[in-house]
Amino acid sequence: MMKELVFVGLGLNDEYGITLKGLEELKTADTIFMETYTSRMPDFNLQHLEELCNKKIQFITRQTLEEENGKQILQASRIGKTVFLVPGDPFIATTHVTLRIDAQKNGVPTRIVHGISIMSAIVSLSGLHNYKFGKTVTVPFPETLAQTPYNVIAQNKKLGLHTLCLLDLREPENRYLTINQAIKTLQNVEQQKQQNIVTQDTIALGVARAGNSQPILKADFVKNLVDFDFGMPPYSLIFPGDLHFMEVEALIAFASAPVEFKRLFK
């Protein structure tokens, strides 16, 4: 039996997001593990994926992977072909880099089968230009009192760059930071720092359920977005930097931005 560890991306919404290449890897695997704590896949059907690949899939918790250093996965990969299924693209969540390094150190070859990432989906859905995105940041739950997301948005804005904010989740608790909560958290930091980064008249774009056949996109001023109903998770939030006129047109066409945006960006 060939020992190796293959990281396979699942895409964003359901089991149909896996590539044909990824599905073939599952069919020839000796052991398959999957995690669901780095991102939520709203319409994922485990039984259907198991039927497609004719294999059993074992769920891995954050504790197993992080606190136990992925011991269960590494043990399986030393004796046969092991596949680790990850929502999105496997290494957009940097959590899994350590596991790959440990496998390599233990003489276990690793490979990656990429999946659709929120990073590329956001660009495709919004019409914003990919090369104009700066550093990505995660907005944590408000009790952490973190100022890093605000600071990253400020740094990117100084360079005219867009900021993609990934919103925190606690999958075991079925708890997901909403776009509305994220905005309010950033507004609280604004009240402390007074740098005019996230004001009532700041432009933002909320995205819900990217990868779904009916995602929700809404671009508007913060004062209007803070009470907008985005429906069910997962969520992302973008703070645009300097907008090209074609990006403005895209936000109006794809994200129901107010026509007033045209007067702000000429």
Coordinates of C-alpha atoms in Angstrom, one line a residue:
M1 CA 0.0 0.0 0.0
M2 CA 1.3 3.4 -0.9
K3 CA 1.6 5.8 2.0
E4 CA 0.7 9.4 1.2
L5 CA -1.5 12.3 2.4
V6 CA -3.7 14.1 -0.1
F7 CA -5.4 17.3 0.8
V8 CA -8.6 17.8 -1.2
G9 CA -10.6 20.9 -1.4
L10 CA -14.4 20.5 -1.3
G11 CA -15.5 23.9 -2.6
L12 CA -17.9 26.2 -0.8
N13 CA -21.5 25.0 -0.6
D14 CA -22.1 21.2 -1.1
E15 CA -20.5 18.0 -2.2
Y16 CA -21.0 19.0 -5.8
G17 CA -18.2 21.5 -5.4
I18 CA -15.5 18.9 -5.4
T19 CA -13.5 18.5 -8.6
L20 CA -13.5 15.4 -10.7
K21 CA -9.8 15.0 -9.8
G22 CA -10.8 15.2 -6.1
L23 CA -13.5 12.6 -6.5
E24 CA -11.0 10.2 -8.1
E25 CA -8.7 10.7 -5.2
L26 CA -11.5 9.6 -2.8
K27 CA -12.3 6.5 -4.8
T28 CA -8.7 5.3 -4.6
A29 CA -8.1 6.2 -0.9
D30 CA -7.6 3.8 1.9
T31 CA -8.8 6.2 4.6
I32 CA -10.7 9.5 4.3
F33 CA -11.0 12.2 6.9
M34 CA -13.0 15.5 6.7
E35 CA -13.2 18.7 8.8
T36 CA -16.1 21.2 8.9
Y37 CA -14.8 23.7 11.5
T38 CA -12.9 26.1 9.3
S39 CA -16.0 26.9 7.1
R40 CA -19.6 26.0 6.9
M41 CA -20.9 24.1 3.9
P42 CA -24.7 24.8 4.1
D43 CA -26.0 22.2 1.7
F44 CA -23.3 19.4 2.2
N45 CA -24.7 15.9 2.2
L46 CA -22.2 13.4 3.6
Q47 CA -24.2 10.3 2.7
H48 CA -24.3 11.4 -1.0
L49 CA -20.6 12.0 -1.1
E50 CA -19.9 8.6 0.4
E51 CA -22.2 7.0 -2.2
L52 CA -20.3 8.9 -5.0
C53 CA -16.9 7.6 -3.9
N54 CA -18.1 4.3 -2.3
K55 CA -16.0 5.0 0.8
K56 CA -16.7 5.9 4.5
I57 CA -15.7 9.4 5.6
Q58 CA -14.6 10.1 9.1
F59 CA -15.1 13.6 10.7
I60 CA -12.2 15.2 12.4
T61 CA -12.7 17.9 15.2
R62 CA -10.5 20.9 15.7
Q63 CA -9.3 19.3 19.0
T64 CA -8.1 16.2 17.1
L65 CA -6.2 18.2 14.5
E66 CA -4.7 21.0 16.7
E67 CA -4.4 19.7 20.2
E68 CA -3.4 16.2 19.1
N69 CA -1.3 17.4 16.2
G70 CA -3.3 15.5 13.7
K71 CA -2.1 12.2 15.1
Q72 CA -5.0 10.1 13.8
I73 CA -4.5 11.4 10.2
L74 CA -0.7 11.0 10.3
Q75 CA -1.0 7.4 11.6
A76 CA -3.3 6.5 8.7
S77 CA -1.1 8.2 6.1
R78 CA 2.0 6.1 7.3
I79 CA 0.3 2.8 6.2
G80 CA -1.8 3.8 3.2
K81 CA -3.3 6.5 1.0
T82 CA -5.1 9.0 3.2
V83 CA -7.3 11.9 1.9
F84 CA -8.1 14.9 4.1
L85 CA -11.2 16.8 2.9
V86 CA -11.2 20.5 3.6
P87 CA -14.0 23.1 2.8
G88 CA -12.9 25.6 0.1
D89 CA -9.3 25.3 -0.9
P90 CA -7.2 23.2 1.6
F91 CA -4.6 25.8 2.6
I92 CA -6.6 29.0 2.6
A93 CA -7.2 28.0 6.2
T94 CA -3.6 28.1 7.5
T95 CA -4.6 25.7 10.2
H96 CA -3.6 22.8 8.0
V97 CA -0.1 23.8 7.1
T98 CA 1.3 22.3 10.2
L99 CA -0.2 18.9 9.4
R100 CA 1.4 18.9 5.9
I101 CA 4.8 19.9 7.4
D102 CA 4.6 17.1 10.0
A103 CA 3.7 14.6 7.3
Q104 CA 6.7 15.6 5.2
K105 CA 8.9 15.4 8.2
N106 CA 7.7 11.9 8.9
G107 CA 8.5 10.8 5.3
V108 CA 4.9 10.8 4.1
P109 CA 4.6 12.4 0.6
T110 CA 1.8 15.0 0.3
R111 CA -0.2 16.3 -2.6
I112 CA -2.9 19.0 -3.0
V113 CA -6.1 18.9 -5.1
H114 CA -7.4 22.4 -5.1
G115 CA -11.0 23.5 -4.6
I116 CA -13.0 26.7 -5.1
S117 CA -11.9 29.2 -2.6
I118 CA -13.9 32.1 -1.0
M119 CA -11.0 34.3 -2.2
S120 CA -11.7 33.7 -5.9
A121 CA -15.5 33.4 -5.4
I122 CA -15.7 36.8 -3.8
V123 CA -13.9 38.4 -6.8
S124 CA -16.1 36.6 -9.3
L125 CA -19.4 37.4 -7.6
S126 CA -18.7 41.1 -6.8
G127 CA -16.9 42.2 -10.0
L128 CA -14.2 43.8 -7.9
H129 CA -10.7 43.6 -9.4
N130 CA -8.6 40.8 -8.0
Y131 CA -5.3 42.7 -8.1
K132 CA -6.7 45.5 -5.9
F133 CA -7.3 43.3 -2.8
G134 CA -4.9 43.9 0.1
K135 CA -4.4 41.8 3.2
T136 CA -7.3 39.6 4.3
V137 CA -8.3 39.6 7.9
T138 CA -10.7 37.7 10.2
V139 CA -13.2 39.6 12.3
P140 CA -13.6 37.7 15.6
F141 CA -16.6 37.6 17.9
P142 CA -17.0 41.0 19.8
E143 CA -16.0 39.6 23.2
T144 CA -12.4 39.4 22.0
L145 CA -12.2 43.2 21.7
A146 CA -9.7 42.9 18.9
Q147 CA -8.6 46.0 17.0
T148 CA -6.5 44.1 14.3
P149 CA -9.4 43.9 11.7
Y150 CA -9.9 47.7 12.0
N151 CA -6.2 48.3 11.6
V152 CA -5.9 46.1 8.6
I153 CA -8.8 47.8 6.9
A154 CA -7.1 51.2 7.6
Q155 CA -3.8 50.0 6.2
N156 CA -5.3 48.7 3.0
K157 CA -7.4 51.9 2.5
K158 CA -4.3 54.0 2.7
L159 CA -3.0 52.0 -0.3
G160 CA -6.3 52.2 -2.1
L161 CA -6.9 48.5 -1.7
H162 CA -10.0 46.4 -0.9
T163 CA -10.2 44.4 2.3
L164 CA -11.8 41.0 2.5
C165 CA -13.0 40.3 6.0
L166 CA -13.6 36.6 6.9
L167 CA -16.1 36.3 9.8
D168 CA -15.5 34.1 12.8
L169 CA -17.3 30.9 13.4
R170 CA -17.6 28.3 16.2
E171 CA -18.9 25.3 14.4
P172 CA -19.4 23.0 17.5
E173 CA -21.7 25.8 19.0
N174 CA -23.4 26.4 15.6
R175 CA -22.4 30.0 16.1
Y176 CA -21.5 32.3 13.2
L177 CA -20.5 36.0 13.4
T178 CA -23.0 37.8 11.2
I179 CA -22.2 40.7 8.8
N180 CA -24.3 43.0 11.0
Q181 CA -22.4 42.0 14.2
A182 CA -19.1 42.4 12.4
I183 CA -20.0 45.9 11.3
K184 CA -21.1 46.9 14.8
T185 CA -17.8 45.5 16.2
L186 CA -15.8 47.6 13.8
Q187 CA -17.9 50.6 14.6
N188 CA -17.1 50.2 18.3
V189 CA -13.4 50.3 17.4
E190 CA -14.1 53.4 15.3
Q191 CA -15.6 55.1 18.3
Q192 CA -12.3 54.5 20.2
K193 CA -9.8 55.3 17.4
Q194 CA -11.7 58.0 15.5
Q195 CA -9.8 57.5 12.2
N196 CA -12.9 57.6 9.9
I197 CA -12.3 54.1 8.7
V198 CA -15.7 52.5 9.4
T199 CA -18.2 55.4 9.7
Q200 CA -21.9 55.5 8.9
D201 CA -21.0 56.7 5.3
T202 CA -18.3 54.1 4.7
I203 CA -19.0 51.8 1.7
A204 CA -19.1 48.1 2.3
L205 CA -20.2 44.9 0.6
G206 CA -21.8 41.9 2.4
V207 CA -21.8 38.5 0.9
A208 CA -23.8 35.5 2.2
R209 CA -23.6 31.9 1.0
A210 CA -21.0 32.3 -1.7
G211 CA -21.0 29.1 -3.8
N212 CA -24.7 28.6 -3.4
S213 CA -26.9 28.9 -6.5
Q214 CA -28.6 32.0 -4.9
P215 CA -26.0 33.9 -2.9
I216 CA -26.8 37.3 -1.4
L217 CA -24.7 40.3 -2.3
K218 CA -25.5 43.8 -1.0
A219 CA -23.3 46.9 -1.4
D220 CA -24.3 50.0 0.4
F221 CA -23.3 52.5 3.1
V222 CA -22.6 51.0 6.5
K223 CA -25.6 52.8 8.0
N224 CA -27.8 50.8 5.7
L225 CA -26.0 47.5 5.8
V226 CA -25.9 47.3 9.6
D227 CA -29.6 46.3 9.6
F228 CA -29.8 44.4 6.3
D229 CA -31.0 40.8 6.4
F230 CA -28.4 38.6 4.7
G231 CA -30.2 35.3 5.7
M232 CA -28.2 32.2 6.6
P233 CA -24.4 31.8 6.8
P234 CA -21.6 31.6 5.8
Y235 CA -20.8 35.3 5.6
S236 CA -18.1 37.6 4.3
L237 CA -17.6 41.4 4.4
I238 CA -15.6 43.6 2.0
F239 CA -14.5 47.2 2.5
P240 CA -13.5 48.6 -0.9
G241 CA -10.6 50.8 -1.4
D242 CA -10.3 53.1 -4.4
L243 CA -12.9 51.9 -6.9
H244 CA -12.5 51.9 -10.7
F245 CA -15.6 53.1 -12.5
M246 CA -16.2 49.5 -13.8
E247 CA -16.1 48.2 -10.3
V248 CA -18.8 50.7 -9.4
E249 CA -20.9 49.5 -12.3
A250 CA -20.4 45.9 -11.2
L251 CA -21.5 46.7 -7.6
I252 CA -24.6 48.4 -8.9
A253 CA -25.4 45.5 -11.3
F254 CA -24.5 42.5 -9.1
A255 CA -24.8 43.8 -5.5
S256 CA -27.7 46.2 -5.7
A257 CA -25.5 49.2 -4.8
P258 CA -27.3 52.5 -4.8
V259 CA -26.9 54.6 -8.0
E260 CA -25.4 57.3 -5.8
F261 CA -22.2 55.3 -5.9
K262 CA -21.6 56.7 -9.4
R263 CA -21.3 60.3 -8.1
L264 CA -18.8 59.2 -5.5
F265 CA -16.4 57.4 -7.9
K266 CA -15.9 59.1 -11.3

